[in-house]
mmCIF file of C-alpha atoms in Angstrom:
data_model
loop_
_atom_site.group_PDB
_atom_site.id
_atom_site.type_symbol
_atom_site.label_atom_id
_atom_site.label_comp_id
_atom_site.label_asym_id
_atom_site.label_seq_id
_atom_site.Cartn_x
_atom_site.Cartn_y
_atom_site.Cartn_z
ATOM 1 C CA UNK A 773 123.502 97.729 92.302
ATOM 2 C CA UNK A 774 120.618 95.249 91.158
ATOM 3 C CA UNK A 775 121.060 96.238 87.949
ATOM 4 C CA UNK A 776 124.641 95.077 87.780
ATOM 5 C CA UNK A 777 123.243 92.014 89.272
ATOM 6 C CA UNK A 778 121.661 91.931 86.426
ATOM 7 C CA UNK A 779 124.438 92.557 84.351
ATOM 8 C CA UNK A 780 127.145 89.969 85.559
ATOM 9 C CA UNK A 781 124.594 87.768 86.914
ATOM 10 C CA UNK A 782 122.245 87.634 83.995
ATOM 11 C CA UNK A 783 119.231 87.649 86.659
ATOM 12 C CA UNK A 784 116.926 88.759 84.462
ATOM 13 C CA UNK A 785 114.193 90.139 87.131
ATOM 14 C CA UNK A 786 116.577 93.099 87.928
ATOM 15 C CA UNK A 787 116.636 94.243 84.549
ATOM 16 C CA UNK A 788 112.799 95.510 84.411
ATOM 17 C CA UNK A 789 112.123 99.270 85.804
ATOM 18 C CA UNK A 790 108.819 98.363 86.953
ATOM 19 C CA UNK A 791 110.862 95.560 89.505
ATOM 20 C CA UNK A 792 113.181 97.988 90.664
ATOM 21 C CA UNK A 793 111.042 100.637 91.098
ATOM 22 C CA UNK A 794 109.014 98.459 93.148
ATOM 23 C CA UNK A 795 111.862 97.296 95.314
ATOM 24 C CA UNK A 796 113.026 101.050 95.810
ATOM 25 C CA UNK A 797 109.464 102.102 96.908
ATOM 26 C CA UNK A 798 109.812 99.167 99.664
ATOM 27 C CA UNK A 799 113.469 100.287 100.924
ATOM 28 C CA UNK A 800 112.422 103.723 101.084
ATOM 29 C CA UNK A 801 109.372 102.988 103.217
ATOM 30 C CA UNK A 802 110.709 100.673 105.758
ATOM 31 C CA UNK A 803 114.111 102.318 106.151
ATOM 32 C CA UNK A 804 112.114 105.769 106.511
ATOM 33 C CA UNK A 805 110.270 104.217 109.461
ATOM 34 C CA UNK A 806 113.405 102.652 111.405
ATOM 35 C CA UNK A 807 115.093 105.839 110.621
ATOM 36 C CA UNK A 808 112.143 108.422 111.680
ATOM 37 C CA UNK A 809 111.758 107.410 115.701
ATOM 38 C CA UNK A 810 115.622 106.795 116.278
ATOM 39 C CA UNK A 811 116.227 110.808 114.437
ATOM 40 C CA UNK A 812 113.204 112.064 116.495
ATOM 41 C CA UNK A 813 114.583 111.021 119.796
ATOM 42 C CA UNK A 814 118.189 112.398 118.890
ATOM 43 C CA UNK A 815 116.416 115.323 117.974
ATOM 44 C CA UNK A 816 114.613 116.624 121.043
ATOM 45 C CA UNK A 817 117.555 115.509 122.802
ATOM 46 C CA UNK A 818 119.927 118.233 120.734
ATOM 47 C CA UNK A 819 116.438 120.057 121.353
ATOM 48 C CA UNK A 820 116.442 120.600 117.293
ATOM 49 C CA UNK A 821 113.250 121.998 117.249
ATOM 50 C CA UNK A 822 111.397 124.223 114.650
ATOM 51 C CA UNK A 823 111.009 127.937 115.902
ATOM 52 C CA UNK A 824 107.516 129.047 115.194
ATOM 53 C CA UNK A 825 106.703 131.946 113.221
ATOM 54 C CA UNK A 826 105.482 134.194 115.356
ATOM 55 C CA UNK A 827 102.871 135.906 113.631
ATOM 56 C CA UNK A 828 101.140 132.067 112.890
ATOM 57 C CA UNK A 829 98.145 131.490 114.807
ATOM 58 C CA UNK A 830 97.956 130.762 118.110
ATOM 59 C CA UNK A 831 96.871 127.372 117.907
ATOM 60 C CA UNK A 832 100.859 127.000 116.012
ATOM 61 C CA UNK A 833 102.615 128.113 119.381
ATOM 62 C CA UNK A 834 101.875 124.854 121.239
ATOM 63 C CA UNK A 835 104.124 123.111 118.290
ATOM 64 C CA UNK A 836 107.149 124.754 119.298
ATOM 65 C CA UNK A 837 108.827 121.652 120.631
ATOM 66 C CA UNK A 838 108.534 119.371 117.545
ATOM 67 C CA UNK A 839 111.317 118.204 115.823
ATOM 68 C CA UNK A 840 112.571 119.565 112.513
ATOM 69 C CA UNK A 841 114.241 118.465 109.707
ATOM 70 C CA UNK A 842 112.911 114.660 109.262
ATOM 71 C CA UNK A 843 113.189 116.113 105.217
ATOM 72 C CA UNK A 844 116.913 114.958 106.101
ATOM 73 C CA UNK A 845 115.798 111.071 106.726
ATOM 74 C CA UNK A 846 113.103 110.525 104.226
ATOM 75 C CA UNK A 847 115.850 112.155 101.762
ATOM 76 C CA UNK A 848 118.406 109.906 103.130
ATOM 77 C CA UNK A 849 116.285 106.703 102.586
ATOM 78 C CA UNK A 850 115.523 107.521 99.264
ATOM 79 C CA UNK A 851 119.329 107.711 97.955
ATOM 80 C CA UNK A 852 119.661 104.516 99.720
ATOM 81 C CA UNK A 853 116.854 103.099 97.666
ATOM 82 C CA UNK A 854 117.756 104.783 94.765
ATOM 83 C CA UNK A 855 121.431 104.060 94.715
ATOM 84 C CA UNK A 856 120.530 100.398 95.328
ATOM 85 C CA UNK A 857 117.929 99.891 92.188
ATOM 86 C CA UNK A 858 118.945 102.827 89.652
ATOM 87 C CA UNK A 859 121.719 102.055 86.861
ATOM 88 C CA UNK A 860 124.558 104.522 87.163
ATOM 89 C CA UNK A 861 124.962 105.508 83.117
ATOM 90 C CA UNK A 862 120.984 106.824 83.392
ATOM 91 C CA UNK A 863 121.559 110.643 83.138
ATOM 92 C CA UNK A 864 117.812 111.489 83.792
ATOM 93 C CA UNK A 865 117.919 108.830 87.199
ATOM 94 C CA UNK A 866 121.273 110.724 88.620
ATOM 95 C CA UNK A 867 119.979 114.409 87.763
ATOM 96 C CA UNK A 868 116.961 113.285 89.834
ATOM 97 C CA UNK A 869 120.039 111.976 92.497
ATOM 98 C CA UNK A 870 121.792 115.775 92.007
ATOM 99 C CA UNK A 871 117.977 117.773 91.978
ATOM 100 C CA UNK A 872 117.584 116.589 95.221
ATOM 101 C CA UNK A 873 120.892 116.912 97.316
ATOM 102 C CA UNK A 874 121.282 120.129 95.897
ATOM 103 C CA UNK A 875 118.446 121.491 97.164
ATOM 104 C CA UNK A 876 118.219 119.538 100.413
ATOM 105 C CA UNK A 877 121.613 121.210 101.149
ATOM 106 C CA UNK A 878 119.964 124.792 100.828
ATOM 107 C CA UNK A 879 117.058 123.439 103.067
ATOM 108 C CA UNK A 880 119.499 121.908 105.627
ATOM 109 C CA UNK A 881 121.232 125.423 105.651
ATOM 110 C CA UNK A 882 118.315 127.718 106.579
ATOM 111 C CA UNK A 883 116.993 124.698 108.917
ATOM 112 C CA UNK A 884 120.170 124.671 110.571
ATOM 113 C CA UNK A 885 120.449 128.728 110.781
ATOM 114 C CA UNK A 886 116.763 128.934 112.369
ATOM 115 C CA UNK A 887 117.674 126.166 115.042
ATOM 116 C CA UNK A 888 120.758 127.857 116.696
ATOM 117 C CA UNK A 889 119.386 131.064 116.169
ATOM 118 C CA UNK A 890 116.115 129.599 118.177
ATOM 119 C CA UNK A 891 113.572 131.975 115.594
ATOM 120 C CA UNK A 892 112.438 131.717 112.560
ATOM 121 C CA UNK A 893 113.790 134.808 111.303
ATOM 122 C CA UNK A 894 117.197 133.437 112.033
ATOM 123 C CA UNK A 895 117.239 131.073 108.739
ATOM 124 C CA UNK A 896 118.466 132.688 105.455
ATOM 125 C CA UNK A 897 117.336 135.716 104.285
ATOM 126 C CA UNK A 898 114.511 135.671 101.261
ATOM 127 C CA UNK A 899 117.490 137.589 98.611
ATOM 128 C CA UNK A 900 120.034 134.563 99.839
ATOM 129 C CA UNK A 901 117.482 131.362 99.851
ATOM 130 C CA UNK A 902 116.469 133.394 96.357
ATOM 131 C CA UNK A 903 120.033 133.352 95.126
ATOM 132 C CA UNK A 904 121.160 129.596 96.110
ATOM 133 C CA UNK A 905 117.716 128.562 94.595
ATOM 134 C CA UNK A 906 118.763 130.028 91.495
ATOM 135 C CA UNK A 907 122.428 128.543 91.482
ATOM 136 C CA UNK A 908 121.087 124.923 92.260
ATOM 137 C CA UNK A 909 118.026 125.264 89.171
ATOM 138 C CA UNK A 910 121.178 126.402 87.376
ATOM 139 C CA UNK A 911 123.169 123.535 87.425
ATOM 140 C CA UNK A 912 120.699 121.153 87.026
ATOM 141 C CA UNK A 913 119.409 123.359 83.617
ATOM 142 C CA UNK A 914 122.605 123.421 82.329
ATOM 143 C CA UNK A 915 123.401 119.814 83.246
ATOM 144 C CA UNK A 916 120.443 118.792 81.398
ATOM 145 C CA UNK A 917 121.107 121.510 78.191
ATOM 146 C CA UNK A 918 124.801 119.907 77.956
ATOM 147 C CA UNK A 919 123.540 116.654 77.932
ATOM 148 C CA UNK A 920 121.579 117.574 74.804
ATOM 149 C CA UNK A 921 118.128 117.392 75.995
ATOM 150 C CA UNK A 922 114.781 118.553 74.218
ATOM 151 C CA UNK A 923 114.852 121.989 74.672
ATOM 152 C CA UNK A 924 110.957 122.353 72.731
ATOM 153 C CA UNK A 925 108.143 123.455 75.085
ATOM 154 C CA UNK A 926 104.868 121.244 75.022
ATOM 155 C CA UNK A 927 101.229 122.652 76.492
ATOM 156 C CA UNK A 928 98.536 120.384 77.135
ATOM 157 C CA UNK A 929 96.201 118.840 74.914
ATOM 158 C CA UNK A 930 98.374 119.330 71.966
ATOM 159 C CA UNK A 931 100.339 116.685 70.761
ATOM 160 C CA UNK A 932 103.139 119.145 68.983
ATOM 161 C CA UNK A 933 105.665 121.358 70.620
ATOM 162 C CA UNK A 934 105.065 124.997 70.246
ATOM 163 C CA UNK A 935 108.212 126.412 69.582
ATOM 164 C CA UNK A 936 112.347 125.380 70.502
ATOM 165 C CA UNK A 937 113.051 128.039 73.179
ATOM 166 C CA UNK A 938 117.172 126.847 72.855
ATOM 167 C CA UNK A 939 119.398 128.446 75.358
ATOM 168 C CA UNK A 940 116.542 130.304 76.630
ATOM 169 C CA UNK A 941 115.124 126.809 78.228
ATOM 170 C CA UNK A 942 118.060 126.962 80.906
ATOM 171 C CA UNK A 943 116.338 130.369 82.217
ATOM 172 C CA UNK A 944 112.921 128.883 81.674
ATOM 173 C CA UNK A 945 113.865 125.703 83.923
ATOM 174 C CA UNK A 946 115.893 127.575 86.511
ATOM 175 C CA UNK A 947 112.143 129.416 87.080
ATOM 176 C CA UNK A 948 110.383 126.196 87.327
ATOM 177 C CA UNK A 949 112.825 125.062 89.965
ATOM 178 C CA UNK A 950 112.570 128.748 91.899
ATOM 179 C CA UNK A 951 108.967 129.090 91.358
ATOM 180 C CA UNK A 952 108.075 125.203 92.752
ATOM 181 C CA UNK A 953 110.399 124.948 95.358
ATOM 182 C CA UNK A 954 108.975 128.083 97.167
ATOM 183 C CA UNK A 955 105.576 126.956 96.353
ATOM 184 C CA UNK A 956 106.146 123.485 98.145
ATOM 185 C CA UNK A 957 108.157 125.304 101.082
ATOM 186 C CA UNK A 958 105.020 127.762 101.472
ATOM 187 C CA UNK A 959 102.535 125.064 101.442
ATOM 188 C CA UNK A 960 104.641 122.887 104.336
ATOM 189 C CA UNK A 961 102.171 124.910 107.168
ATOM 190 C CA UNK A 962 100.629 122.291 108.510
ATOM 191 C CA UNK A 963 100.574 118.686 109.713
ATOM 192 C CA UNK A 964 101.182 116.554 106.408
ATOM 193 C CA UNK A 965 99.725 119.235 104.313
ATOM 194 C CA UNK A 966 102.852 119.480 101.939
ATOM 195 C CA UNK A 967 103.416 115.867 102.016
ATOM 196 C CA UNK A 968 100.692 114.136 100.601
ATOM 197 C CA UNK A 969 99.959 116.477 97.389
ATOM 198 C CA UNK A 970 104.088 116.060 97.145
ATOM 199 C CA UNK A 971 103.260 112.060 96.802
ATOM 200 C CA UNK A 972 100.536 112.700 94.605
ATOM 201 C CA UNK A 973 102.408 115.341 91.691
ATOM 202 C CA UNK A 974 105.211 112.751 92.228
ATOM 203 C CA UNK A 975 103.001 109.691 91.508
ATOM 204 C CA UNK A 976 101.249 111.743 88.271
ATOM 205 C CA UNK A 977 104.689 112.286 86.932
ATOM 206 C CA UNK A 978 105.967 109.374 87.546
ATOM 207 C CA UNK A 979 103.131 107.760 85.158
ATOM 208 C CA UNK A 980 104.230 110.359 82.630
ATOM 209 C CA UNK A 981 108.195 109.533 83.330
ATOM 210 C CA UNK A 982 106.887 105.203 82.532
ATOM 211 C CA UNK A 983 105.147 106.490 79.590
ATOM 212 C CA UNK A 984 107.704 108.453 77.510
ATOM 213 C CA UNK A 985 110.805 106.273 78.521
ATOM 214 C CA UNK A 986 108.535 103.071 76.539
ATOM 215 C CA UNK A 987 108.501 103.380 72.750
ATOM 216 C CA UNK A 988 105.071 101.880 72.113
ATOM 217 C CA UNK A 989 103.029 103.609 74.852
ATOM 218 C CA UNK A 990 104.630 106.989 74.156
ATOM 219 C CA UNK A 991 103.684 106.235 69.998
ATOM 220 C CA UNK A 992 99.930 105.332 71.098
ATOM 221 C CA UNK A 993 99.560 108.353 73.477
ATOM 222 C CA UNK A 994 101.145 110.608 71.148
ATOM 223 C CA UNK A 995 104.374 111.963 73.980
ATOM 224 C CA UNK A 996 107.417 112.271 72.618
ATOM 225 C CA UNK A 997 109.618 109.436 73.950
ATOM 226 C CA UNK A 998 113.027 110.397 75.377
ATOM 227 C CA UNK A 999 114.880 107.476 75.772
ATOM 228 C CA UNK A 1000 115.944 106.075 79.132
ATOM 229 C CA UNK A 1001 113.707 108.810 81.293
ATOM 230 C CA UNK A 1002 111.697 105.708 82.300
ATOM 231 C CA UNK A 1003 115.064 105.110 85.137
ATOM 232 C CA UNK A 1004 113.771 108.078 86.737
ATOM 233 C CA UNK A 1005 110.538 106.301 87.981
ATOM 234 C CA UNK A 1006 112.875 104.460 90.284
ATOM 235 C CA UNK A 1007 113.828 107.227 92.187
ATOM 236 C CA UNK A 1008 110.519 109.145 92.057
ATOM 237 C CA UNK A 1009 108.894 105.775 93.939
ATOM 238 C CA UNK A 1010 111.762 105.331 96.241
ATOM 239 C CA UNK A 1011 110.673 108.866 97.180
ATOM 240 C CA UNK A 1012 106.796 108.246 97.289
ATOM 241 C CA UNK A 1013 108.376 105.185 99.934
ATOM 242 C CA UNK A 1014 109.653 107.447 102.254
ATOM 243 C CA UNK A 1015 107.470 110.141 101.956
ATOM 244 C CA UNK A 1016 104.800 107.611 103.076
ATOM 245 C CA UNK A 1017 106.841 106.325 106.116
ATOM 246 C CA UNK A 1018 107.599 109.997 106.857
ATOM 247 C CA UNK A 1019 103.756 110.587 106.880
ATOM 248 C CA UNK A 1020 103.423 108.132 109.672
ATOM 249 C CA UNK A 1021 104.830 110.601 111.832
ATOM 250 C CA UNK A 1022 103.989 113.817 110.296
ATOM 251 C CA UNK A 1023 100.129 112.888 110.433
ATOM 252 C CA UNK A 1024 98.167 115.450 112.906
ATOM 253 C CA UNK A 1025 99.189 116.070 115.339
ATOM 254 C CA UNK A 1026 103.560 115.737 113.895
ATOM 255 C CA UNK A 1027 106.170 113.998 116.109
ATOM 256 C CA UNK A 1028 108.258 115.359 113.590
ATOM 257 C CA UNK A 1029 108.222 118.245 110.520
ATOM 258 C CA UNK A 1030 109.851 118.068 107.305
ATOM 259 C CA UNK A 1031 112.123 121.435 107.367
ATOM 260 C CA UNK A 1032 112.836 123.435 104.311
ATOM 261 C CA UNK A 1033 115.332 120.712 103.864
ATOM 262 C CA UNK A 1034 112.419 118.840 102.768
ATOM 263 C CA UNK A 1035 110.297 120.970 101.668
ATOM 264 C CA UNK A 1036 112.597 122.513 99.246
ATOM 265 C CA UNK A 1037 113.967 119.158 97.938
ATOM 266 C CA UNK A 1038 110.999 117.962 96.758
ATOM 267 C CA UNK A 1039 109.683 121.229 95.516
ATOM 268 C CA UNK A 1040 113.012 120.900 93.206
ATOM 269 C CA UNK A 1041 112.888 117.479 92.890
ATOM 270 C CA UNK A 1042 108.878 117.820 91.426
ATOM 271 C CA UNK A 1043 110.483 120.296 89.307
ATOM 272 C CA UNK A 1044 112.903 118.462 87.636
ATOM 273 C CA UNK A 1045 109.996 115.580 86.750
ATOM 274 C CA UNK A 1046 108.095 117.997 84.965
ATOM 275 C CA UNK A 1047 110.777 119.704 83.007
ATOM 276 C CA UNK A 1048 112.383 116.047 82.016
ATOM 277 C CA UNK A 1049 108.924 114.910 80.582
ATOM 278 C CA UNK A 1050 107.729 118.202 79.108
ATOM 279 C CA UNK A 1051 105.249 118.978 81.666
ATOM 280 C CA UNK A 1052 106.713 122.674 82.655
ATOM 281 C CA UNK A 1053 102.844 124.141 82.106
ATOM 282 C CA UNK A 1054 100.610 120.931 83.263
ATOM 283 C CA UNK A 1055 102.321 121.631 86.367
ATOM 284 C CA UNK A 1056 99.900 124.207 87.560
ATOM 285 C CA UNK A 1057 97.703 121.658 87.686
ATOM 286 C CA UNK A 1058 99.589 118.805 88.860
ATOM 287 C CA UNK A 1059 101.085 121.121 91.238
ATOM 288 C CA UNK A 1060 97.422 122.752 92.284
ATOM 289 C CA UNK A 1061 97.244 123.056 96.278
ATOM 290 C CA UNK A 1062 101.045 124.382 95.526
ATOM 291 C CA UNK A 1063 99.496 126.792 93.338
ATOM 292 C CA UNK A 1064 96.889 128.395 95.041
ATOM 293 C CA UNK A 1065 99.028 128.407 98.259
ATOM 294 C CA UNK A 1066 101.635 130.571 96.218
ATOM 295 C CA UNK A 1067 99.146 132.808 94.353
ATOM 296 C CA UNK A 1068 97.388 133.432 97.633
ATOM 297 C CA UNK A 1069 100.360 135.175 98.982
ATOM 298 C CA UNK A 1070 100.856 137.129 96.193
ATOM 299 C CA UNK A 1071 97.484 138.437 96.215
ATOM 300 C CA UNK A 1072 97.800 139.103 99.584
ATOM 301 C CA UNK A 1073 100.898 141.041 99.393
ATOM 302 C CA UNK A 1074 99.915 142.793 96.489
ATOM 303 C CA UNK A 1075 96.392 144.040 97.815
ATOM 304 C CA UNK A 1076 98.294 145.386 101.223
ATOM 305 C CA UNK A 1077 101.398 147.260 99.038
ATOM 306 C CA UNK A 1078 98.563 148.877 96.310
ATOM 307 C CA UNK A 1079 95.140 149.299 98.749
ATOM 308 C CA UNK A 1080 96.536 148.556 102.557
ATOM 309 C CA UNK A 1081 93.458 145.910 103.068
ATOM 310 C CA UNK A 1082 94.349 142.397 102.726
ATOM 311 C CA UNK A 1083 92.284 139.994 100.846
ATOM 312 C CA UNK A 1084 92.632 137.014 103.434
ATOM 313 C CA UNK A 1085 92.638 136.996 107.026
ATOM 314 C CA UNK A 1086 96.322 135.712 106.777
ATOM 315 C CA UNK A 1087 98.168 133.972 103.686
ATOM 316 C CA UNK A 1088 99.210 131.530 102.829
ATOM 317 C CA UNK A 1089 95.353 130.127 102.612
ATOM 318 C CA UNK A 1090 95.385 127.271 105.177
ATOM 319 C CA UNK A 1091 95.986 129.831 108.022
ATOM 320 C CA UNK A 1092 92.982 131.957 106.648
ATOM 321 C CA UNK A 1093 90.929 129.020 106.959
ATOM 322 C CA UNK A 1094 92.629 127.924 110.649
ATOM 323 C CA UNK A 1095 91.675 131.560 111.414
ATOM 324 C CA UNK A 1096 87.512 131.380 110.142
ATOM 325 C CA UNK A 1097 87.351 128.466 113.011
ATOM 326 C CA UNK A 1098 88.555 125.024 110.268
ATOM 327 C CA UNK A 1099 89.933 122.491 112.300
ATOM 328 C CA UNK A 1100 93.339 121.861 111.290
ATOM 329 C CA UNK A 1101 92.384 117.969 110.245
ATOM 330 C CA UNK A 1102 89.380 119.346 108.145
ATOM 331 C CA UNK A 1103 91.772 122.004 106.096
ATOM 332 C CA UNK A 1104 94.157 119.087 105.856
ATOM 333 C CA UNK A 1105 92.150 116.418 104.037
ATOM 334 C CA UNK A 1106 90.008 118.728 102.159
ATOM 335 C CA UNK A 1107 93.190 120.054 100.442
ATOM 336 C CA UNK A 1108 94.483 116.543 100.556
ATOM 337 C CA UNK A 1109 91.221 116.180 98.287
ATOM 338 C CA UNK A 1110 92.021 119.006 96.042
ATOM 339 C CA UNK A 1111 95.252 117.392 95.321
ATOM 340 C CA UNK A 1112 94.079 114.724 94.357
ATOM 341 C CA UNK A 1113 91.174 115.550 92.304
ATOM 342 C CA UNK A 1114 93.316 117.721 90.080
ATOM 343 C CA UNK A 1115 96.485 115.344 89.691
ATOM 344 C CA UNK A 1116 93.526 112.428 88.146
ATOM 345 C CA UNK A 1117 92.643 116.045 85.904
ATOM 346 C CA UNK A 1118 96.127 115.778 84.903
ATOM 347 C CA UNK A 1119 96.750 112.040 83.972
ATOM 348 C CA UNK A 1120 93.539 112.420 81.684
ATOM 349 C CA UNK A 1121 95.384 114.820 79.419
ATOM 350 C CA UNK A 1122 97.747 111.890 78.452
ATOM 351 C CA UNK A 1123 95.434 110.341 76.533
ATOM 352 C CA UNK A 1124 93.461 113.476 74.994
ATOM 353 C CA UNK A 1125 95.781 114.964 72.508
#
C-alpha cells in the first residue's frame, strides 16, 4: 500500500525499504498490544486454555489456565503490517507472506485439536504434524525452485558456493523447514523462552536479507546479491514488532502462550530467511538455543531406546535445569543470553570471508 503511494503519488519516502520496514516494525508492535489483552479476555472466556503436558514438572501444572494461541494475533498483526508496507510483485516478501500462514494453519490445527480435546495428547499426532510439515516446506521449496532461485549451497566463511544441488535443493529446503519448525515448537517450554531467540535469528537474518538485496554492500562483503530479497526485511521487522508486543504478555509469569500456531510459524518462517539468503548451515548457529533444545531430545531418546538410562533428568534441556532447582527466570535469561551471544557469532561471519 505505501509503496503504491509511492508509485502514483511520487512520495518519495515510501519508496526506501529501510522506511517501510521501519513503519511495519511500529504497526506490528502497537497493533500486537491492542490486540493481545482484548484476545486474552475472549480467551479465558471460551476457556481456550493450553492443556499441560502431564509429565512436565510440577511447577507447569499451576499454568493450566493460561491462554493459548496469542501465535494467532502477533501473526495477524504482522500481515497487517506487512500487507500495508511490502510491494506486491516482491516474490521473496509474499513467500515470507505464504511461509507463515501456511504453517500457522498447521499450528492453529493441533492448537485447536488439544483445546476441545482438553489434553495435550489430543493435538495431532507426531506422523500427521510430520506429514503437513512436509507438504507446507513443499510448497514453499517448489515455489521458490519455479521461480528460478539459486539453487547453490554456501557454508560459512567461504565466499564461493560449494556445489549446485538442482532439484535436490527442494528436498534439502523442505528439511530446513521440518527440522526448524520442530526445533522452535520444542523450545516454546517456557515463559518467553522461544520468543526472544525467535527475535534475535530473525533480526541476524534480517541484516543478511538488507545486505544481499543492495548491490554495493553485497560486492564489499563478498554475498551473492539476489535481487529484490532486501523486501523481505519488511516483513521480518513487522514480525520482530509483534513478537515484541507479544513478549509484553508472555514475560514470566504468561497471561498468554504462543501455541504451536506460533511456534511453528516462526520456526518456518526463520526457515525460509535462511534458505532465501543462503544461510541453510549458519543456521545452527543463528538458530543455537533451537539447536541444543532439539539435539537434547535426541540424545535423550536415543540413550533410553540403546542403554535404558537417560542422559538428562528430562528433555528438552530447560526442564532438566527446572528439575536441578533453576528458577524458571534464571533458565530464561541465561538462554536468552546464549541466543544472543551466538546470533553476534553469526553476523561476524559476514564480513570474514
Amino acid at each position: 500500500m505505501l509503496y503504491l503511494i509511492y508509485h502514483y503519488l511520487h512520495i518519495n519516502l515510501f519508496q526506501y525499504i529501510t522506511v517501510r520496514a521501519g513503519i511495519s516494525f511500529f504497526i506490528g508492535f502497537l497493533l500486537t498490544l491492542w490486540l493481545m489483552p482484548r484476545y486474552i479476555r475472549w480467551a479465558r472466556k471460551k476457556k481456550a486454555s493450553q492443556p499441560i503436558y502431564q509429565y512436565a514438572p510440577e511447577s507447569h501444572q499451576t499454568k493450566a489456565s493460561t491462554p493459548t494461541m496469542g501465535g494467532i494475533v502477533f501473526i495477524t498483526s504482522t500481515l497487517i503490517a506487512a500487507l500495508i508496507t511490502i510491494r506486491f510483485d516482491n516474490l521473496y516478501a509474499m513467500g515470507g507472506i505464504l511461509t507463515i500462514v501456511l504453517f500457522a494453519l498447521i499450528g492453529l490445527k493441533d492448537d485447536l485439536s488439544k483445546i476441545k480435546g482438553g489434553k495435550n495428547e489430543a493435538g495431532l499426532t507426531s506422523r500427521s504434524k510430520l506429514l503437513l510439515q512436509i507438504l507446507m516446506g513443499g510448497i514453499v521449496s517448489l515455489y521458490l525452485y519455479q521461480s528460478g532461485f539459486l539453487t547453490q549451497l554456501y557454508i560459512p566463511f567461504y565466499k564461493y558456493p560449494l556445489f549446485d544441488m538442482h532439484a535436490f535443493a527442494v528436498v534439502f529446503w523442505i528439511f530446513v523447514f521440518v527440522a526448524t519448525s520442530n526445533a522452535v515448537n520444542l523450545t516454546d517450554g517456557l515463559d518467553g523462552l522461544a520468543t526472544v531467540p525467535s527475535m534475535f535469528s530473525i533480526m541476524s537474518l534480517s541484516v543478511f536479507v538488507y545486505v544481499m538485496g543492495h548491490a554495493g554492500l553485497s560486492e564489499y562483503l563478498l554475498v551473492p546479491n539476489i535481487k529484490g530479497v532486501g523486501e523481505l526485511s519488511i516483513v521480518a521487522t513487522g514480525l520482530v514488532g509483534s513478537l515484541i508486543g507479544f513478549l509484553w504478555y508472555n514475560c514470566h509469569p504468561a497471561e498468554i502462550f504462543m501455541g504451536d500456531s506460533g511456534s511453528l510459524s516462526l520456526g518456518g518462517f526463520i526457515s525460509y530467511m535462511a534458505i532465501v539468503t543462503k544461510n541453510e548451515i549458519l543456521l545452527l548457529l543463528i538458530g543455537f538455543v533451537f539447536v541444543m533444545e532439539t539435539v537434547s531430545v535426541i540424545l535423550q531418546v536415543g540413550s533410553y531406546k540403546a542403554r535404558k538410562k537417560r542422559v538428562f533428568r528430562m528433555a528438552p534441556i530447560h526442564h532438566h535445569f527446572e528439575l536441578k532447582g533453576w528458577a524458571e527466570n534464571k533458565i530464561i535469561v541465561r538462554f536468552w543470553i546464549m541466543a544472543l551471544i551466538s546470533n553476534l557469532l553469526a553476523l561476524i561471519t559476514l564480513k570474514i570471508r
